CSV table of C-alpha atoms and ligand atoms in Angstrom, one decimal:
chain,number,residue,atom,x,y,z
A,1,UNK,CA,42.9,24.8,11.8
A,2,UNK,CA,42.3,28.4,12.9
A,3,UNK,CA,38.9,29.1,14.3
A,4,UNK,CA,37.4,30.0,10.9
A,5,UNK,CA,38.6,29.5,7.3
A,6,UNK,CA,38.3,33.3,6.7
A,7,UNK,CA,40.1,34.4,9.8
A,8,UNK,CA,43.0,35.9,7.8
A,9,UNK,CA,40.8,38.8,6.6
A,10,UNK,CA,38.9,39.4,9.9
A,11,UNK,CA,39.9,41.3,13.0
A,12,UNK,CA,37.0,40.3,15.2
A,13,UNK,CA,35.7,36.9,16.1
A,14,UNK,CA,32.3,35.9,15.0
A,15,UNK,CA,29.6,36.8,17.5
A,16,UNK,CA,28.1,33.6,19.1
A,17,UNK,CA,24.6,34.8,18.2
A,18,UNK,CA,25.7,35.1,14.6
A,19,UNK,CA,27.1,31.6,14.7
A,20,UNK,CA,23.8,30.3,16.1
A,21,UNK,CA,21.8,32.3,13.6
A,22,UNK,CA,23.8,31.3,10.5
A,23,UNK,CA,24.4,27.6,11.4
A,24,UNK,CA,22.8,25.0,9.2
A,25,UNK,CA,24.4,21.8,10.5
A,26,UNK,CA,21.1,21.0,12.4
A,27,UNK,CA,19.5,20.2,9.1
A,28,UNK,CA,22.2,19.9,6.4
A,29,UNK,CA,24.0,17.0,8.4
A,30,UNK,CA,21.4,14.9,6.5
A,31,UNK,CA,23.7,15.4,3.5
A,32,UNK,CA,26.8,13.9,5.2
A,33,UNK,CA,27.0,10.8,3.0
A,34,UNK,CA,26.6,12.8,-0.2
A,35,UNK,CA,29.2,15.3,1.0
A,36,UNK,CA,31.7,12.6,1.7
A,37,UNK,CA,31.0,10.8,-1.6
A,38,UNK,CA,31.4,14.1,-3.5
A,39,UNK,CA,34.7,14.9,-1.6
A,40,UNK,CA,36.2,11.5,-2.3
A,41,UNK,CA,35.4,11.9,-6.0
A,42,UNK,CA,36.9,15.4,-5.9
A,43,UNK,CA,40.2,14.4,-4.3
A,44,UNK,CA,40.6,11.5,-6.8
A,45,UNK,CA,40.0,14.0,-9.6
A,46,UNK,CA,42.6,16.4,-8.1
A,47,UNK,CA,45.1,13.5,-8.0
A,48,UNK,CA,44.3,12.4,-11.5
A,49,UNK,CA,44.9,15.9,-12.8
A,50,UNK,CA,48.2,16.2,-10.9
A,51,UNK,CA,47.0,18.9,-8.5
A,52,UNK,CA,47.6,16.7,-5.5
A,53,UNK,CA,49.5,13.3,-5.3
A,54,UNK,CA,47.9,9.9,-5.4
A,55,UNK,CA,49.1,9.3,-1.8
A,56,UNK,CA,47.5,12.5,-0.6
A,57,UNK,CA,44.2,11.6,-2.3
A,58,UNK,CA,44.3,8.1,-0.7
A,59,UNK,CA,44.9,9.7,2.8
A,60,UNK,CA,42.1,12.1,2.3
A,61,UNK,CA,39.7,9.4,1.1
A,62,UNK,CA,40.6,7.2,4.0
A,63,UNK,CA,40.0,10.0,6.5
A,64,UNK,CA,36.7,10.8,4.9
A,65,UNK,CA,35.6,7.2,5.2
A,66,UNK,CA,36.4,7.2,8.9
A,67,UNK,CA,34.3,10.4,9.3
A,68,UNK,CA,31.4,8.6,7.7
A,69,UNK,CA,31.7,5.8,10.2
A,70,UNK,CA,31.9,8.3,13.1
A,71,UNK,CA,28.8,10.1,12.0
A,72,UNK,CA,26.9,6.9,11.5
A,73,UNK,CA,27.9,5.5,14.9
A,74,UNK,CA,26.8,8.8,16.6
A,75,UNK,CA,30.4,9.6,17.8
A,76,UNK,CA,30.6,12.8,15.8
A,77,UNK,CA,30.0,16.1,17.5
A,78,UNK,CA,28.4,19.1,15.8
A,79,UNK,CA,28.8,22.7,16.9
A,80,UNK,CA,27.5,26.0,15.7
A,81,UNK,CA,31.0,27.3,15.4
A,82,UNK,CA,31.5,25.1,12.3
A,83,UNK,CA,28.3,26.3,10.6
A,84,UNK,CA,27.5,23.5,8.2
A,85,UNK,CA,28.1,19.9,7.3
A,86,UNK,CA,30.9,20.8,4.8
A,87,UNK,CA,33.0,22.7,7.4
A,88,UNK,CA,32.4,20.0,10.1
A,89,UNK,CA,33.7,17.3,7.8
A,90,UNK,CA,36.7,19.4,6.7
A,91,UNK,CA,37.6,20.3,10.3
A,92,UNK,CA,37.4,16.7,11.5
A,93,UNK,CA,39.5,15.6,8.5
A,94,UNK,CA,42.2,18.0,9.7
A,95,UNK,CA,42.2,16.3,13.1
A,96,UNK,CA,42.4,12.9,11.5
A,97,UNK,CA,44.9,13.3,8.7
A,98,UNK,CA,46.7,16.6,9.6
A,99,UNK,CA,47.7,19.4,7.3
A,100,UNK,CA,47.0,17.5,4.1
A,101,UNK,CA,43.3,18.0,4.8
A,102,UNK,CA,43.8,21.6,3.8
A,103,UNK,CA,44.3,20.5,0.2
A,104,UNK,CA,40.8,19.0,-0.1
A,105,UNK,CA,39.1,22.3,-0.8
A,106,UNK,CA,41.5,23.1,-3.7
A,107,UNK,CA,39.6,24.1,-6.9
A,108,UNK,CA,36.3,23.9,-5.1
A,109,UNK,CA,34.0,26.2,-3.1
A,110,UNK,CA,31.2,25.4,-0.8
A,111,UNK,CA,28.9,27.0,-3.5
A,112,UNK,CA,29.5,24.2,-6.0
A,113,UNK,CA,30.0,21.7,-3.2
A,114,UNK,CA,26.5,22.2,-1.7
A,115,UNK,CA,25.0,22.1,-5.2
A,116,UNK,CA,26.6,18.7,-5.7
A,117,UNK,CA,25.5,17.4,-2.3
A,118,UNK,CA,21.9,18.4,-2.8
A,119,UNK,CA,21.9,16.9,-6.3
A,120,UNK,CA,23.3,13.6,-5.1
A,121,UNK,CA,20.7,13.5,-2.3
A,122,UNK,CA,17.8,14.4,-4.5
A,123,UNK,CA,18.8,12.0,-7.2
A,124,UNK,CA,18.7,9.1,-4.7
A,125,UNK,CA,15.6,10.5,-3.0
A,126,UNK,CA,13.7,10.8,-6.3
A,127,UNK,CA,14.4,7.2,-7.0
A,128,UNK,CA,12.8,6.4,-3.6
A,129,UNK,CA,9.8,8.6,-4.4
A,130,UNK,CA,9.3,6.7,-7.7
A,131,UNK,CA,9.6,3.4,-5.9
A,132,UNK,CA,7.0,4.4,-3.3
A,133,UNK,CA,4.7,5.6,-6.1
A,134,UNK,CA,5.1,2.2,-7.9
A,135,UNK,CA,4.2,0.4,-4.7
A,136,UNK,CA,1.0,2.5,-4.3
A,137,UNK,CA,0.2,2.1,-8.0
A,138,UNK,CA,0.4,-1.6,-7.7
A,139,UNK,CA,-1.8,-1.5,-4.6
A,140,UNK,CA,-4.5,0.4,-6.6
A,141,UNK,CA,-4.3,-2.1,-9.4
A,142,UNK,CA,-4.7,-5.0,-6.9
A,143,UNK,CA,-7.7,-3.3,-5.3
A,144,UNK,CA,-9.2,-2.7,-8.8
A,145,UNK,CA,-8.8,-6.3,-9.7
A,146,UNK,CA,-10.4,-7.5,-6.5
A,147,UNK,CA,-13.4,-5.2,-6.9
A,148,UNK,CA,-14.2,-5.6,-10.6
A,149,UNK,CA,-17.9,-6.3,-9.9
A,150,UNK,CA,-18.5,-3.6,-7.4
A,151,UNK,CA,-20.7,-0.7,-8.6
A,152,UNK,CA,-21.1,2.7,-7.1
A,153,UNK,CA,-22.5,6.0,-8.3
A,154,UNK,CA,-20.0,8.2,-10.1
A,155,UNK,CA,-20.4,11.8,-9.2
A,156,UNK,CA,-20.1,15.2,-10.8
A,157,UNK,CA,-20.7,18.3,-8.6
A,158,UNK,CA,-20.9,15.7,-5.8
A,159,UNK,CA,-24.3,14.8,-7.2
A,160,UNK,CA,-24.9,11.2,-8.2
A,161,UNK,CA,-24.4,11.1,-12.0
A,162,UNK,CA,-24.0,7.7,-13.6
A,163,UNK,CA,-23.0,4.3,-12.2
A,164,UNK,CA,-19.4,3.3,-12.5
A,165,UNK,CA,-17.3,0.3,-11.4
A,166,UNK,CA,-15.3,0.9,-8.2
A,167,UNK,CA,-12.4,-0.5,-10.1
A,168,UNK,CA,-12.7,2.3,-12.7
A,169,UNK,CA,-12.8,4.8,-9.9
A,170,UNK,CA,-9.7,3.3,-8.3
A,171,UNK,CA,-7.9,3.2,-11.6
A,172,UNK,CA,-8.5,6.9,-12.0
A,173,UNK,CA,-6.1,7.4,-9.1
A,174,UNK,CA,-3.7,4.9,-10.7
A,175,UNK,CA,-3.6,7.2,-13.8
A,176,UNK,CA,-2.9,10.2,-11.6
A,177,UNK,CA,0.0,8.5,-9.8
A,178,UNK,CA,1.3,7.3,-13.2
A,179,UNK,CA,1.6,10.8,-14.3
A,180,UNK,CA,3.3,11.7,-11.0
A,181,UNK,CA,5.8,8.9,-11.7
A,182,UNK,CA,6.5,10.3,-15.1
A,183,UNK,CA,6.9,13.8,-13.7
A,184,UNK,CA,9.4,12.6,-11.1
A,185,UNK,CA,11.3,10.7,-13.8
A,186,UNK,CA,11.7,13.9,-15.7
A,187,UNK,CA,12.7,15.9,-12.7
A,188,UNK,CA,15.3,13.2,-12.0
A,189,UNK,CA,16.9,13.8,-15.4
A,190,UNK,CA,17.4,17.5,-14.7
A,191,UNK,CA,18.8,16.7,-11.2
A,192,UNK,CA,21.4,14.4,-12.9
A,193,UNK,CA,23.9,17.1,-13.9
A,194,UNK,CA,27.3,17.4,-12.2
A,195,UNK,CA,28.0,20.9,-10.8
A,196,UNK,CA,31.4,20.6,-9.1
A,197,UNK,CA,34.1,22.7,-10.7
A,198,UNK,CA,32.0,25.8,-11.0
A,199,UNK,CA,33.9,26.7,-7.8
A,200,UNK,CA,32.7,29.9,-6.2
A,201,UNK,CA,31.0,31.2,-9.4
A,202,UNK,CA,33.5,31.7,-12.2
A,203,UNK,CA,35.2,28.4,-12.6
A,204,UNK,CA,38.8,27.7,-11.4
A,205,UNK,CA,42.4,28.3,-12.6
A,206,UNK,CA,43.4,24.7,-11.7
A,207,UNK,CA,43.5,22.2,-14.5
A,208,UNK,CA,40.6,20.1,-13.2
A,209,UNK,CA,38.7,17.4,-15.1
A,210,UNK,CA,35.1,17.9,-14.4
A,211,UNK,CA,34.1,15.0,-16.7
A,212,UNK,CA,36.2,12.7,-14.6
A,213,UNK,CA,34.4,13.7,-11.5
A,214,UNK,CA,31.1,13.3,-13.2
A,215,UNK,CA,32.0,9.8,-14.3
A,216,UNK,CA,33.0,8.7,-10.8
A,217,UNK,CA,29.7,10.0,-9.4
A,218,UNK,CA,27.7,8.5,-12.3
A,219,UNK,CA,26.5,11.7,-13.7
A,220,UNK,CA,25.7,11.6,-17.4
A,221,UNK,CA,26.1,15.3,-17.8
A,222,UNK,CA,28.3,18.2,-16.5
A,223,UNK,CA,26.8,21.7,-16.0
A,224,UNK,CA,27.8,24.3,-18.5
A,225,UNK,CA,27.7,27.8,-17.2
A,226,UNK,CA,29.5,28.2,-13.8
A,227,UNK,CA,27.3,31.1,-12.6
A,228,UNK,CA,24.1,29.3,-13.4
A,229,UNK,CA,25.6,26.2,-11.7
A,230,UNK,CA,25.9,27.8,-8.3
A,231,UNK,CA,22.8,29.9,-8.6
A,232,UNK,CA,20.4,27.2,-9.9
A,233,UNK,CA,17.9,25.5,-7.6
A,234,UNK,CA,15.3,24.7,-10.4
A,235,UNK,CA,15.7,21.1,-9.6
A,236,UNK,CA,14.5,21.6,-6.1
A,237,UNK,CA,11.6,23.7,-7.3
A,238,UNK,CA,10.7,21.0,-9.8
A,239,UNK,CA,10.8,18.3,-7.1
A,240,UNK,CA,8.6,20.4,-4.9
A,241,UNK,CA,6.2,21.2,-7.8
A,242,UNK,CA,5.9,17.5,-8.6
A,243,UNK,CA,5.5,16.7,-4.9
A,244,UNK,CA,2.7,19.3,-4.7
A,245,UNK,CA,0.8,17.8,-7.6
A,246,UNK,CA,1.2,14.3,-6.2
A,247,UNK,CA,-0.1,15.6,-2.9
A,248,UNK,CA,-3.1,17.1,-4.7
A,249,UNK,CA,-3.9,13.6,-5.9
A,250,UNK,CA,-3.4,12.0,-2.4
A,251,UNK,CA,-5.5,14.8,-0.9
A,252,UNK,CA,-8.4,14.2,-3.3
A,253,UNK,CA,-8.3,10.5,-2.5
A,254,UNK,CA,-8.3,11.4,1.2
A,255,UNK,CA,-11.3,13.6,0.8
A,256,UNK,CA,-13.2,10.8,-0.8
A,257,UNK,CA,-12.2,8.3,1.9
A,258,UNK,CA,-13.3,10.8,4.6
A,259,UNK,CA,-16.7,11.2,2.8
A,260,UNK,CA,-17.1,7.5,2.1
A,261,UNK,CA,-16.3,6.5,5.7
A,262,UNK,CA,-19.1,8.8,7.0
A,263,UNK,CA,-22.5,7.4,8.0
A,264,UNK,CA,-24.0,9.5,5.3
A,265,UNK,CA,-22.2,7.6,2.5
A,266,UNK,CA,-21.2,4.4,4.3
A,267,UNK,CA,-19.2,3.2,1.3
A,268,UNK,CA,-16.1,2.1,3.1
A,269,UNK,CA,-15.0,0.9,6.5
A,270,UNK,CA,-11.5,1.9,7.6
A,271,UNK,CA,-9.4,-0.8,9.2
A,272,UNK,CA,-9.3,-0.4,13.0
A,273,UNK,CA,-5.6,-0.3,13.0
A,274,UNK,CA,-5.7,2.8,10.7
A,275,UNK,CA,-8.4,4.7,12.5
A,276,UNK,CA,-8.7,6.4,15.9
A,277,UNK,CA,-11.6,6.6,18.4
A,278,UNK,CA,-12.9,9.6,20.3
A,279,UNK,CA,-11.9,10.3,23.8
A,280,UNK,CA,-15.4,11.3,24.6
A,281,UNK,CA,-17.9,9.8,22.1
A,282,UNK,CA,-17.7,6.0,22.3
A,283,UNK,CA,-19.4,5.3,18.9
A,284,UNK,CA,-16.8,7.2,16.8
A,285,UNK,CA,-14.3,5.8,14.4
A,286,UNK,CA,-12.4,8.7,12.9
A,287,UNK,CA,-10.6,8.7,9.6
A,288,UNK,CA,-7.5,10.5,11.0
A,289,UNK,CA,-5.0,9.0,8.4
A,290,UNK,CA,-6.8,10.4,5.4
A,291,UNK,CA,-7.5,13.6,7.2
A,292,UNK,CA,-3.8,14.1,8.0
A,293,UNK,CA,-2.8,13.3,4.4
A,294,UNK,CA,-5.2,15.9,3.3
A,295,UNK,CA,-3.9,18.3,6.0
A,296,UNK,CA,-0.2,17.7,5.2
A,297,UNK,CA,-0.8,18.6,1.6
A,298,UNK,CA,-0.8,22.2,2.8
A,299,UNK,CA,2.7,21.8,4.2
A,300,UNK,CA,4.1,20.7,0.8
A,301,UNK,CA,2.3,23.5,-1.0
A,302,UNK,CA,3.8,25.8,1.6
A,303,UNK,CA,7.3,24.5,1.0
A,304,UNK,CA,6.9,25.1,-2.8
A,305,UNK,CA,5.7,28.6,-2.2
A,306,UNK,CA,8.5,29.4,0.2
A,307,UNK,CA,11.0,28.0,-2.2
A,308,UNK,CA,9.7,30.1,-5.1
A,309,UNK,CA,9.7,33.2,-2.9
A,310,UNK,CA,13.2,32.4,-1.7
A,311,UNK,CA,14.6,32.3,-5.3
A,312,UNK,CA,12.6,35.0,-7.0
A,313,UNK,CA,14.8,38.1,-6.2
A,314,UNK,CA,18.2,36.6,-5.9
A,315,UNK,CA,20.9,38.2,-8.1
A,316,UNK,CA,23.4,35.9,-9.6
A,317,UNK,CA,25.0,33.9,-8.4
A,318,UNK,CA,25.1,32.1,-5.0
A,319,UNK,CA,23.4,33.9,-2.1
A,320,UNK,CA,23.2,32.7,1.4
A,321,UNK,CA,19.4,32.8,1.3
A,322,UNK,CA,19.7,29.5,-0.6
A,323,UNK,CA,20.7,27.7,2.6
A,324,UNK,CA,17.1,27.9,3.5
A,325,UNK,CA,16.3,25.5,0.6
A,326,UNK,CA,17.1,22.4,2.6
A,327,UNK,CA,14.5,22.5,5.4
A,328,UNK,CA,11.9,23.0,2.8
A,329,UNK,CA,13.1,20.2,0.6
A,330,UNK,CA,13.5,17.8,3.5
A,331,UNK,CA,10.1,18.6,4.9
A,332,UNK,CA,8.4,17.9,1.6
A,333,UNK,CA,10.3,14.7,1.0
A,334,UNK,CA,9.5,13.3,4.4
A,335,UNK,CA,5.8,14.4,4.1
A,336,UNK,CA,5.3,12.9,0.7
A,337,UNK,CA,7.1,9.7,1.5
A,338,UNK,CA,5.2,9.3,4.7
A,339,UNK,CA,1.9,9.8,2.9
A,340,UNK,CA,2.7,7.4,0.1
A,341,UNK,CA,3.9,4.8,2.5
A,342,UNK,CA,0.9,4.9,4.9
A,343,UNK,CA,-1.5,4.7,2.0
A,344,UNK,CA,0.3,1.7,0.5
A,345,UNK,CA,-0.3,0.0,3.9
A,346,UNK,CA,-3.9,1.2,4.5
A,347,UNK,CA,-5.6,0.9,1.2
A,348,UNK,CA,-5.4,-2.9,0.9
A,349,UNK,CA,-7.2,-3.1,4.2
A,350,UNK,CA,-10.2,-0.9,3.3
A,351,UNK,CA,-13.6,-2.7,3.4
A,352,UNK,CA,-15.7,-1.4,0.6
A,353,UNK,CA,-19.4,-1.8,1.4
A,354,UNK,CA,-20.6,-3.2,-1.9
A,355,UNK,CA,-24.3,-3.3,-1.0
A,356,UNK,CA,-24.5,0.3,0.2
A,357,UNK,CA,-22.6,1.4,-3.0
A,358,UNK,CA,-24.9,-0.7,-5.2
A,359,UNK,CA,-28.0,0.7,-3.5
A,360,UNK,CA,-26.8,4.2,-4.0
A,361,UNK,CA,-26.1,3.5,-7.6
A,362,UNK,CA,-29.6,2.3,-8.0
A,363,UNK,CA,-31.3,5.4,-6.5
A,364,UNK,CA,-31.5,9.0,-7.7
A,365,UNK,CA,-32.3,8.6,-11.4
A,366,UNK,CA,-28.8,7.6,-12.4
A,367,UNK,CA,-30.3,5.9,-15.5
A,368,UNK,CA,-32.0,9.1,-16.8
A,369,UNK,CA,-29.2,9.5,-19.4
A,370,UNK,CA,-29.7,5.9,-20.5
A,371,UNK,CA,-33.3,6.5,-20.9
A,372,UNK,CA,-32.6,9.5,-23.2
A,373,UNK,CA,-30.0,7.4,-25.1
A,374,UNK,CA,-32.6,4.7,-25.5
A,375,UNK,CA,-35.0,7.1,-27.1
A,376,UNK,CA,-32.2,8.3,-29.4
A,377,UNK,CA,-31.6,4.7,-30.6
A,378,UNK,CA,-35.4,4.6,-31.4
A,379,UNK,CA,-35.1,7.6,-33.6
A,380,UNK,CA,-35.7,10.6,-31.3
A,381,UNK,CA,-33.2,13.5,-31.6
A,382,UNK,CA,-31.1,13.8,-28.5
A,383,UNK,CA,-32.3,17.2,-27.3
A,384,UNK,CA,-35.9,16.0,-27.5
A,385,UNK,CA,-35.0,12.8,-25.8
A,386,UNK,CA,-33.3,14.7,-23.0
A,387,UNK,CA,-36.5,16.7,-22.5
A,388,UNK,CA,-38.7,13.6,-22.5
A,389,UNK,CA,-36.4,11.8,-20.0
A,390,UNK,CA,-36.6,14.9,-17.8
A,391,UNK,CA,-40.4,14.8,-17.8
A,392,UNK,CA,-40.2,11.2,-16.8
A,393,UNK,CA,-37.8,12.0,-13.9
A,394,UNK,CA,-40.3,14.7,-12.8
A,395,UNK,CA,-43.2,12.2,-12.9
A,396,UNK,CA,-41.2,9.6,-11.0
A,397,UNK,CA,-40.2,12.1,-8.4
A,398,UNK,CA,-43.7,13.1,-7.9
A,399,UNK,CA,-44.7,9.5,-7.4
A,400,UNK,CA,-41.7,8.7,-5.2
A,401,UNK,CA,-40.4,6.1,-7.6
A,402,UNK,CA,-37.3,5.4,-9.6
A,403,UNK,CA,-37.5,5.4,-13.4
A,404,UNK,CA,-37.1,1.6,-13.5
A,405,UNK,CA,-40.0,1.3,-11.0
A,406,UNK,CA,-42.5,2.9,-13.3
A,407,UNK,CA,-44.7,0.6,-15.4
A,408,UNK,CA,-44.5,0.4,-19.1
A,409,UNK,CA,-47.8,2.1,-19.5
A,410,UNK,CA,-46.7,5.0,-17.3
A,411,UNK,CA,-43.5,5.3,-19.4
A,412,UNK,CA,-45.4,5.2,-22.7
A,413,UNK,CA,-47.5,8.2,-21.7
A,414,UNK,CA,-44.3,10.2,-22.4
A,415,UNK,CA,-43.3,8.5,-25.7
A,416,UNK,CA,-44.7,5.7,-27.7
A,417,UNK,CA,-41.2,4.8,-28.7
A,418,UNK,CA,-40.7,3.1,-25.4
A,419,UNK,CA,-41.0,-0.6,-25.5
A,420,UNK,CA,-40.5,-3.5,-23.0
A,421,UNK,CA,-36.8,-3.7,-23.8
A,422,UNK,CA,-36.4,-0.4,-21.9
A,423,UNK,CA,-36.1,-2.2,-18.6
A,424,UNK,CA,-33.1,-4.2,-19.5
A,425,UNK,CA,-31.3,-1.0,-20.5
A,426,UNK,CA,-32.0,0.7,-17.2
A,427,UNK,CA,-30.2,-1.8,-15.0
A,428,UNK,CA,-26.9,-0.7,-13.5
A,429,UNK,CA,-25.1,-3.6,-15.0
A,430,UNK,CA,-26.3,-2.8,-18.5
A,431,UNK,CA,-25.6,0.9,-18.1
A,432,UNK,CA,-22.0,0.0,-17.2
A,433,UNK,CA,-21.6,-2.6,-19.9
A,434,UNK,CA,-22.8,-0.2,-22.6
A,435,UNK,CA,-20.2,2.5,-21.7
A,436,UNK,CA,-17.6,0.7,-23.8
A,437,UNK,CA,-16.2,3.7,-25.6
A,438,UNK,CA,-12.4,3.8,-25.2
A,439,UNK,CA,-11.7,4.7,-21.6
A,440,UNK,CA,-15.3,4.2,-20.4
A,441,UNK,CA,-16.3,2.2,-17.4
A,442,UNK,CA,-17.5,-1.0,-19.1
A,443,UNK,CA,-16.5,-4.2,-17.4
A,444,UNK,CA,-14.5,-5.2,-20.5
A,445,UNK,CA,-12.6,-1.9,-20.6
A,446,UNK,CA,-11.8,-2.1,-16.9
A,447,UNK,CA,-10.5,-5.6,-17.3
A,448,UNK,CA,-8.3,-4.5,-20.2
A,449,UNK,CA,-7.1,-1.5,-18.2
A,450,UNK,CA,-6.1,-3.8,-15.3
A,451,UNK,CA,-4.2,-6.1,-17.6
A,452,UNK,CA,-2.4,-3.2,-19.3
A,453,UNK,CA,-1.4,-1.8,-15.9
A,454,UNK,CA,0.0,-5.2,-14.9
A,455,UNK,CA,1.9,-5.4,-18.2
A,456,UNK,CA,3.7,-2.1,-17.9
A,457,UNK,CA,4.1,-1.4,-14.2
A,458,UNK,CA,6.5,1.4,-14.9
A,459,UNK,CA,6.5,3.9,-17.7
B,1,LIG,N1,25.5,26.1,4.1
B,1,LIG,C1,25.6,26.7,2.9
B,1,LIG,C2,24.3,26.5,2.1
B,1,LIG,O1,23.7,25.6,2.4
B,1,LIG,C3,26.8,26.2,2.1
B,1,LIG,C4,27.3,27.2,1.1
B,1,LIG,C5,27.9,28.3,1.8
B,1,LIG,N2,28.6,29.2,0.9
B,1,LIG,C6,29.1,30.3,1.3
B,1,LIG,N3,29.8,31.0,0.5
B,1,LIG,N4,28.8,30.8,2.5
B,1,LIG,O2,24.0,27.2,1.1
């Protein structure tokens, strides 16, 4: 092989600095298996369509198989001169099988080849993402099941609002991850389109059979417009967008764990194996894992933003700018998978401090709404009941007591509708049990939600 495939047209050799600047093998070598799989399918299609012979296709496929082994055993050498993974494999194929290697690239361009490689990679990767999400979803359901009797304050505005079951709180994250799972499932469908045969941008003059290639690679659909095919990176954008939303969820969970692990909350103790100490302050146990998940979220958002910016001004069809898509995609995949994985390991080992949580749920007038609701059941209009309960809160505050610590006589100063049955209604347990509207935190609802989650692990 001459130094470069385009040497025929050029008088000068490529400057070494340009070779180093334009090379992508440092990162796109990660696509080697997909590139080889795609090339084998392509040469079989060429043979089937009578463009090369069956023997030639077999020789090419065998050589490609050998290259895969070489790369996997670390014998393969990469050099800037050969730019990307596609040219490395083609060049090595020439060394192994001789001149017939020059036929592999018939009716194909690196533009449709790279689109195929990334789609193959991302289709497989998205399945892994979904599997990791399912593992973490199952962890959350297990945790919910084990903590069905643990109560904590639910918050709005980070102010104690109403008591909820810890299981209900955990299942809120289960819901978020379930939507993430659905999103990745939808992204996967749009990844699953076979681009090869668009060639450089306009299709090819050879009598190729794109549907045959698709069938071999298990693609249910073939892309339609050849220009869109080589210009399209929506499927990467969509993966990054779904990854960003998923990271928002993980980051919110992280923020809660950081807060909950503080002495101020004291709701959770992190496992020693998943925390770090301070090099100077002996008393400290730091929540580094949740902090880093929260921190890494920025990286995934950044990858999405960079990818959007990369694409926004590109004229049709392929542009070399698009080579920059891969580091962004790989970085987000690794970050997301790393975070999902570590949380699946860490969450089962959290020690929730049920007494601290219960105490917090019992303090700070979390039963004020229930007091108002009580008055409504006794015939007072809600707005008036809200005002009356507010006055009682004010009175309790002034006397440094909780509502349920006031005597019946004290309560009755504010309304003669209040009777001894009020005290039962103001216990945390009753407050939770009575929130039995569909989706509410009642024990029965939560038990049913756990059961439902167990019955349909995937949706
Ligand atoms: N390394 C290139 C990329 O990732 C492959 C396609 C190059 N095509 C080209 N015409 N230079 O985008």
